[in-house]
Rosetta silent file (secondary structure, phi, psi, omega in degrees, C-alpha in Angstrom):
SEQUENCE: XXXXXXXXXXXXXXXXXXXXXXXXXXXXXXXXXXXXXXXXXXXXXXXXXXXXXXXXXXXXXXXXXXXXXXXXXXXXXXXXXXXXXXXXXXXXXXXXXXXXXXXXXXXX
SCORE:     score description
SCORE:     0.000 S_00000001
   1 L     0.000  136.437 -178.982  -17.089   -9.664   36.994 S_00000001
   2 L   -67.448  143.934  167.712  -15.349  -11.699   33.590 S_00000001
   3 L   -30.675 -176.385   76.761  -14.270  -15.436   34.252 S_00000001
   4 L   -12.918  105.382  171.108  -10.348  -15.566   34.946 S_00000001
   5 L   112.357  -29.653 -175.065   -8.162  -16.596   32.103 S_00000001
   6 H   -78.748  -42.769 -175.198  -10.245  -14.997   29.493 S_00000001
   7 H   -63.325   -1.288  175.594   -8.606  -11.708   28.954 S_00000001
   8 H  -113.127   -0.221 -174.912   -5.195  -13.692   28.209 S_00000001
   9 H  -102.261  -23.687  176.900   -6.782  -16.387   25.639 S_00000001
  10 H   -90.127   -8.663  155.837   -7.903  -12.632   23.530 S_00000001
  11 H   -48.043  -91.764  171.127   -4.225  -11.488   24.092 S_00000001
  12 H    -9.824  -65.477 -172.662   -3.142  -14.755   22.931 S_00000001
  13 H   -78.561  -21.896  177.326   -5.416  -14.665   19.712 S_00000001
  14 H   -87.166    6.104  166.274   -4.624  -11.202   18.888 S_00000001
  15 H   -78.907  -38.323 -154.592   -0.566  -11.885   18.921 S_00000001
  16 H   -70.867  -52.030  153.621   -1.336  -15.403   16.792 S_00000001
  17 H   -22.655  -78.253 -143.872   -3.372  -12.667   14.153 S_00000001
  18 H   -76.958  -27.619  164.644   -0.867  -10.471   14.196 S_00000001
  19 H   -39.884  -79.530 -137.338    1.623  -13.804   13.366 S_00000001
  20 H   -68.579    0.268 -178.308   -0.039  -14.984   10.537 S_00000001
  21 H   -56.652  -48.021 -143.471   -0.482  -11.015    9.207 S_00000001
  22 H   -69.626  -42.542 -156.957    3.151  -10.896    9.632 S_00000001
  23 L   -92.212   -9.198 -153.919    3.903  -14.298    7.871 S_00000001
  24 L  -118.979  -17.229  162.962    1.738  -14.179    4.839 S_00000001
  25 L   -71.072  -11.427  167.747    3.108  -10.262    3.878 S_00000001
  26 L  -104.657   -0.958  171.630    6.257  -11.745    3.795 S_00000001
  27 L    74.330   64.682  159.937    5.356  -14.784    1.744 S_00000001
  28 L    83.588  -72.100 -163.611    5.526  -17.521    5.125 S_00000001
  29 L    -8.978  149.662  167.387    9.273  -15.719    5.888 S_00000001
  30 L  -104.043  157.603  163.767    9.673  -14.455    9.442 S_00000001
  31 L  -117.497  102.187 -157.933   10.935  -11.206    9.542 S_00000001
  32 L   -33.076  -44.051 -153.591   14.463   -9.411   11.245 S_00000001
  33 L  -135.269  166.808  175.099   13.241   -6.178   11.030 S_00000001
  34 L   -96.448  142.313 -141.209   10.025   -3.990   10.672 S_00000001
  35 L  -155.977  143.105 -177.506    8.842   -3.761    7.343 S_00000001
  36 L  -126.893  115.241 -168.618    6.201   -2.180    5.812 S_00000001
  37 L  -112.665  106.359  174.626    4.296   -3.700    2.598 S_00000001
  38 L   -68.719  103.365 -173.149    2.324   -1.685   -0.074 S_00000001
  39 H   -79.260    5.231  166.691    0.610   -3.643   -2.050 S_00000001
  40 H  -100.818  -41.822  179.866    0.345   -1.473   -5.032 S_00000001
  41 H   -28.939  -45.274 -171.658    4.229   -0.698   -4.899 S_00000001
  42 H   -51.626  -53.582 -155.298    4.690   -4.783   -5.002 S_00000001
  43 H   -51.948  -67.604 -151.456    2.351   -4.658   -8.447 S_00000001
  44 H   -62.646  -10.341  179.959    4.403   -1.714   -9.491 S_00000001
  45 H   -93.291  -36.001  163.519    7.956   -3.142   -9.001 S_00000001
  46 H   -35.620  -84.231 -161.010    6.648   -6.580  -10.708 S_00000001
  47 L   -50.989  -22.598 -166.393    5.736   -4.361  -13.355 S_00000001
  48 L   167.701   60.037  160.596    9.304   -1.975  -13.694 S_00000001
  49 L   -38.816  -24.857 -149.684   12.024   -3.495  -11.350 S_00000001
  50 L   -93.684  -13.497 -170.978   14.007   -1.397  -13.001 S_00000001
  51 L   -84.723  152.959  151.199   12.400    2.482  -11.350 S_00000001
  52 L   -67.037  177.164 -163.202   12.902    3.172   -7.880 S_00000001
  53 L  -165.262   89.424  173.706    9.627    3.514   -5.750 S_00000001
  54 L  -105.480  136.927  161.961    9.536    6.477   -3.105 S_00000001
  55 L   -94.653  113.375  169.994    6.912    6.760   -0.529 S_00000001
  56 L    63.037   84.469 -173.692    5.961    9.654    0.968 S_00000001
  57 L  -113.331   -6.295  172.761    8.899   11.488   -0.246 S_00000001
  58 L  -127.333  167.463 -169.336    7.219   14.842    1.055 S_00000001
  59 L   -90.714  119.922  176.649    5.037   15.184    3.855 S_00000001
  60 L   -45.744  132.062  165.121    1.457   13.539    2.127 S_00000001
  61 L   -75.032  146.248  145.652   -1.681   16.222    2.205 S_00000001
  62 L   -24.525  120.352 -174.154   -4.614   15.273    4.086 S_00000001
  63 L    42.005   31.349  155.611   -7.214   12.709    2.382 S_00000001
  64 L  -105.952  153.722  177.715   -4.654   11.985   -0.587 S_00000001
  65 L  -143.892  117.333  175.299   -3.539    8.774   -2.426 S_00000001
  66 E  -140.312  164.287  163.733   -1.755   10.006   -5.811 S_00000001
  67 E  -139.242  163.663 -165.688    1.083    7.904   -7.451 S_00000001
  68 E  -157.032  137.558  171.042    3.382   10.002   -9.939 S_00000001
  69 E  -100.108  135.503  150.608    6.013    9.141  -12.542 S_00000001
  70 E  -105.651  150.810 -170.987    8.984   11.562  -12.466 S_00000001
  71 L  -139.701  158.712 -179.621   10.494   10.943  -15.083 S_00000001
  72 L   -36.905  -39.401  174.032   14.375   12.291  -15.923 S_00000001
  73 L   -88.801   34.852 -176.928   13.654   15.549  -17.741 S_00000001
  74 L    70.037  -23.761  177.155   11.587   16.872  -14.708 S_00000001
  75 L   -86.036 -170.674 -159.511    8.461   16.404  -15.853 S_00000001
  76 E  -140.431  176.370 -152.093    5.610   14.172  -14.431 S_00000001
  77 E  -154.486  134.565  168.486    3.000   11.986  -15.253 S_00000001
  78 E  -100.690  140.219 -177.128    0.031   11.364  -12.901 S_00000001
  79 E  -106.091  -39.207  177.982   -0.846    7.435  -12.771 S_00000001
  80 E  -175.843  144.974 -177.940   -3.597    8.080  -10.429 S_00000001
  81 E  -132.734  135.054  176.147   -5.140   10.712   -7.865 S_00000001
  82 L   -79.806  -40.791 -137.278   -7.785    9.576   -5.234 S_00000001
  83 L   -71.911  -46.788  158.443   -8.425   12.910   -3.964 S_00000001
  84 L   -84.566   33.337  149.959  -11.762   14.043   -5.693 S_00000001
  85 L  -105.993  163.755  166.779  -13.222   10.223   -5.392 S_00000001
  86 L   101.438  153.044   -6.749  -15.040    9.245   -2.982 S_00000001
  87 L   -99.235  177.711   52.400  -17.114    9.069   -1.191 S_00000001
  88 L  -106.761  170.443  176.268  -17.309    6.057   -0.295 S_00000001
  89 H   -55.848  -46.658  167.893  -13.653    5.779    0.756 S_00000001
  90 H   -74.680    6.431 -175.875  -12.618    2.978   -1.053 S_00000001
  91 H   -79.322   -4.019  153.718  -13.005    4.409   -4.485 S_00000001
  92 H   -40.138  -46.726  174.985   -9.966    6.589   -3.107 S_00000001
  93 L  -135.942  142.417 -144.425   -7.764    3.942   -4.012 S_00000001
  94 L  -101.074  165.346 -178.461   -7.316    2.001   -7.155 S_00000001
  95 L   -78.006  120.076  179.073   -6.896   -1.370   -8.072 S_00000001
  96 H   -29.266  -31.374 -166.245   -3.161   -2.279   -8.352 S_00000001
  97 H   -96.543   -0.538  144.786   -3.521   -3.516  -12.141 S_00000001
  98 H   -47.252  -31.325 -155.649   -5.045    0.507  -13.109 S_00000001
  99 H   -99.225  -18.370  162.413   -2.178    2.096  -11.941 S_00000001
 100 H   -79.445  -36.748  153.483    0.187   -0.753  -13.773 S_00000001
 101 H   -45.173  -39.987 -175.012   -2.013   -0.053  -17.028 S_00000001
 102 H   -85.486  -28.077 -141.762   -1.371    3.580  -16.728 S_00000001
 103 H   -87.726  -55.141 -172.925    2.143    2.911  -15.747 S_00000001
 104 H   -84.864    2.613  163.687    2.867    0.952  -19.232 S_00000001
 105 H   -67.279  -38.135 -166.504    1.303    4.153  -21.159 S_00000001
 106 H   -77.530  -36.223 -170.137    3.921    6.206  -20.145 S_00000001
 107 H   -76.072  -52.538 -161.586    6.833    3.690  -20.589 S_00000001
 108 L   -57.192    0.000    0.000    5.975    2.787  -23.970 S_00000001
């Protein structure tokens, strides 16, 4: 049988984790609401505040990571597709400053 008291000091460290997750995706900030942070979207808004950013704007296929430019006159621009890397898994998804390098091909 486990001591007493231990199964509430690993609650207790896995809320205080779950703190500092909370605090350092929001840059130290607490947060109102539940919020969900991409970290190549941050690079990519850095990079062209001025575009919108949609996620998931269709329902995502199975073992994809793609980002896409639409651009006004309908056509499209692929920035990056995951889907024939791999494996290992992370070569699935690229390093935020590729997909800002591809990003500034397009604009320019």
């Amino acid at each position: 049988m486990a001591p007493r008291g231990r199964k509430r000091k690993a609650e207790a460290a896995m809320v205080a984790t779950t703190e500092k997750r909370e605090k350092l995706a929001n840059g130290g900030e607490g947060v109102e609401e539940a919020t969900i942070v991409i970290e190549h979207c941050q690079a990519l808004r850095l990079e062209a505040p001025e575009l919108p950013v949609k996620v998931n704007p269709a329902k995502p296929r199975r073992g994809s990571f793609e980002v896409t430019l639409l651009r006004p006159d309908g056509s499209s621009a692929e920035l990056w597709t995951g889907i024939k890397k791999g494996p290992p898994r992370k070569l699935k998804f690229p390093e935020p400053q590729e997909v800002v390098e591809e990003l500034k091909k397009y604009l320019s």
